[in-house]
PDB file of C-alpha atoms in Angstrom:
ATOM      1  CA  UNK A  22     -14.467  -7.283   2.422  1.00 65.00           C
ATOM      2  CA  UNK A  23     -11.938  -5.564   0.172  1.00 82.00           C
ATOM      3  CA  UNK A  24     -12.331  -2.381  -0.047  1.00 84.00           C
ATOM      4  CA  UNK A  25     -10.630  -0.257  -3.265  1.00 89.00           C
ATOM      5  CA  UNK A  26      -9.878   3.010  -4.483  1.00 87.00           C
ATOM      6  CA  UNK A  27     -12.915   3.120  -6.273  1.00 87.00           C
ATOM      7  CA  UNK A  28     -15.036   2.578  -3.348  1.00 89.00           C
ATOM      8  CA  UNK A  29     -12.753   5.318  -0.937  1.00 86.00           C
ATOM      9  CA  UNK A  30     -12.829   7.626  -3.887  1.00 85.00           C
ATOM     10  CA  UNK A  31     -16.844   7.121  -3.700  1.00 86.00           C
ATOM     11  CA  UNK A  32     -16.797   7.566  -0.238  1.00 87.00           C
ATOM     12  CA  UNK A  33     -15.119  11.405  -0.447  1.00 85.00           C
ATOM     13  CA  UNK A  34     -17.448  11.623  -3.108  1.00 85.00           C
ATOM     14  CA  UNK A  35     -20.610  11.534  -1.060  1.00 88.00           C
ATOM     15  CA  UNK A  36     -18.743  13.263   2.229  1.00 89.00           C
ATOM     16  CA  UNK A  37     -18.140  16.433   0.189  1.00 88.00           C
ATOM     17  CA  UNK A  38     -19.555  18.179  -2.892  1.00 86.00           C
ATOM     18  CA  UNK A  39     -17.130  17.979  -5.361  1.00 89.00           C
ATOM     19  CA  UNK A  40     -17.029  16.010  -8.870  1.00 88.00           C
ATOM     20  CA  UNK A  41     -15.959  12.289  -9.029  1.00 86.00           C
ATOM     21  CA  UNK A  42     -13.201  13.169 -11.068  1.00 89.00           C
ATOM     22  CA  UNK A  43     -11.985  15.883  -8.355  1.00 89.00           C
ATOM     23  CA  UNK A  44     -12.434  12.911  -5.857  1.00 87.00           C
ATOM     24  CA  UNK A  45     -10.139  10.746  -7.850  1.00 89.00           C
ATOM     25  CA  UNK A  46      -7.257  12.858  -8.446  1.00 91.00           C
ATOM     26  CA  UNK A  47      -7.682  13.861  -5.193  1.00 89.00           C
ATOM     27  CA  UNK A  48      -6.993   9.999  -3.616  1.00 90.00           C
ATOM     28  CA  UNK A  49      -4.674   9.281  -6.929  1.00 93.00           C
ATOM     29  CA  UNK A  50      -2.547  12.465  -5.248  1.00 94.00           C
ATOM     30  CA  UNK A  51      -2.552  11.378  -1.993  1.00 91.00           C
ATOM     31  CA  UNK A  52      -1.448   7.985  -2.986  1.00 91.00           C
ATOM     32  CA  UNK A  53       1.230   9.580  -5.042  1.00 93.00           C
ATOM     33  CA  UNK A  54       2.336  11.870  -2.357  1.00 92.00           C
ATOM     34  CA  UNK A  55       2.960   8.613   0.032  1.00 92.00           C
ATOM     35  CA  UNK A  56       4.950   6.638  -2.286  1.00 90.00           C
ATOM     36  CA  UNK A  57       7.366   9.365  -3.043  1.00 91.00           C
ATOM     37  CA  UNK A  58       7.841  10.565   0.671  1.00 92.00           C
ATOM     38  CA  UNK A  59       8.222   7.427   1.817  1.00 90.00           C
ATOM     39  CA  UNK A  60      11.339   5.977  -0.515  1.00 88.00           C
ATOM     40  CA  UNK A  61      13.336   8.359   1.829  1.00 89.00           C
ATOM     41  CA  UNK A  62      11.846   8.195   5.527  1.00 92.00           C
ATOM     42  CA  UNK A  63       8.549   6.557   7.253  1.00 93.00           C
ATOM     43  CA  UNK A  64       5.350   8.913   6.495  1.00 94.00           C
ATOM     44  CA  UNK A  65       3.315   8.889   9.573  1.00 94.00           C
ATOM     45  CA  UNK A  66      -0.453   9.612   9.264  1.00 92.00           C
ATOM     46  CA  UNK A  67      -1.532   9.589  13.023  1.00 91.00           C
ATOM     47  CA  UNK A  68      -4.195   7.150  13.967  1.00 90.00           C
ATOM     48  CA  UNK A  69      -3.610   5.871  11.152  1.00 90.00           C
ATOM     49  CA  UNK A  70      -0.303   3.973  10.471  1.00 94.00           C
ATOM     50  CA  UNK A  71       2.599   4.612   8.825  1.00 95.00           C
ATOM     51  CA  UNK A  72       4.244   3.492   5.476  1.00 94.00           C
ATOM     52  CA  UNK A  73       7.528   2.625   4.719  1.00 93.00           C
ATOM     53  CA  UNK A  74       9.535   0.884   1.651  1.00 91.00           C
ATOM     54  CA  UNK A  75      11.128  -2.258   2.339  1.00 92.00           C
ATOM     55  CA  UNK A  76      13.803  -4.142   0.344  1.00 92.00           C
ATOM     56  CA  UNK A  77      12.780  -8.063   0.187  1.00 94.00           C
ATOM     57  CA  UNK A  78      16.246 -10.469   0.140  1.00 96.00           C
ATOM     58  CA  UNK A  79      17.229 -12.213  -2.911  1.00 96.00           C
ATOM     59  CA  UNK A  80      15.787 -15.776  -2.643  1.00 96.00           C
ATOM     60  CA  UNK A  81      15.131 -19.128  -4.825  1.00 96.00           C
ATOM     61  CA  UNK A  82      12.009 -19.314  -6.399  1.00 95.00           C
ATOM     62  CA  UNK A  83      10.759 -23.167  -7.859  1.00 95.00           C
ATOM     63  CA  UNK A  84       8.073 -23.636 -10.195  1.00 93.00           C
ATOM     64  CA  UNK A  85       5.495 -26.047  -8.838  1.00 93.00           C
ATOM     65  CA  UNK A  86       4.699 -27.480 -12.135  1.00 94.00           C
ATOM     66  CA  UNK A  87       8.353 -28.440 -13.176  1.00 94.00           C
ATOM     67  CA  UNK A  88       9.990 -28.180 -10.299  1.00 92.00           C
ATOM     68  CA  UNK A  89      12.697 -26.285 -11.436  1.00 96.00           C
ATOM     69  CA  UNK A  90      14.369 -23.942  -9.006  1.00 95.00           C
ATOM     70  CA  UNK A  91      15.434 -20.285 -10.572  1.00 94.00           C
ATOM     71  CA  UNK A  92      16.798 -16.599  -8.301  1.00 96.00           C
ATOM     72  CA  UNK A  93      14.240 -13.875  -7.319  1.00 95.00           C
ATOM     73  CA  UNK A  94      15.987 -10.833  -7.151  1.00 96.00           C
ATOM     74  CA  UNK A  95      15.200  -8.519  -4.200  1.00 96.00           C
ATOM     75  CA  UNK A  96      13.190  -5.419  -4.378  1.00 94.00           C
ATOM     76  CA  UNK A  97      11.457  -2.682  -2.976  1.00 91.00           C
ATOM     77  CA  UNK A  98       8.180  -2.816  -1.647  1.00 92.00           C
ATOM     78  CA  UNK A  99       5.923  -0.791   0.344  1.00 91.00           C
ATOM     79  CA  UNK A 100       4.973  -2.102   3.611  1.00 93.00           C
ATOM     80  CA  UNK A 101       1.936  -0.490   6.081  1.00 93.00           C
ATOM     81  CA  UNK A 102       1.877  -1.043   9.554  1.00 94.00           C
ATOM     82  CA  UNK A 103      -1.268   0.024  10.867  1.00 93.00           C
ATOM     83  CA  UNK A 104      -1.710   2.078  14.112  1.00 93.00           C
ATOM     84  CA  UNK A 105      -2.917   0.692  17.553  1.00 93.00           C
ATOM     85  CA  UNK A 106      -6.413   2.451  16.988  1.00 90.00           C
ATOM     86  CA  UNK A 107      -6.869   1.205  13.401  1.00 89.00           C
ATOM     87  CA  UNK A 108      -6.001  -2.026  14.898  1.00 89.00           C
ATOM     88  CA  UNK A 109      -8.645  -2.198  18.017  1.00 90.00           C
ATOM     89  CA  UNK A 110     -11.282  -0.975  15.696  1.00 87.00           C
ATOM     90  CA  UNK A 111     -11.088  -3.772  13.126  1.00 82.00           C
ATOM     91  CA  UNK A 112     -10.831  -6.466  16.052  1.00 76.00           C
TER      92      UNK A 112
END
């Protein structure tokens, strides 16, 4: 199950009594707050995980149809690693 930031936004929805569109800006913030923190250091959210940019290498890319073989440049992206309770509760 996939679960998206409509349905967490829903869930602080019903856990507190504030307006959907306060719940939204509220995750949209928190997202926000995470992406810019973490272009300079790890943001750590305990029992939770932590998030952290990567850079991805510069590699060759083919298309399947043609075959033909062209250079994907690297580039940032960010990368969760869960923590160890996050990770006995799902398995």
């Amino acid at each position: 199950m996939t679960t998206t930031k409509k349905d967490i936004g829903n869930s602080v929805l019903q856990k507190t009594d504030i307006s959907s569109e306060d719940a939204k800006n509220i995750l949209n913030s928190f997202i926000d707050l995470i992406k810019i923190h973490s272009k300079t250091k790890i943001v750590k959210i305990g029992k939770f995980g932590s998030f952290q940019f990567k850079i991805t290498p510069k590699r060759i890319g083919r298309n399947p149809k043609n075959r033909q073989e062209f250079m994907i440049n690297s580039f940032k992206r960010l990368a969760f690693k869960p923590s160890f309770d996050i990770k006995n509760n799902l398995n």
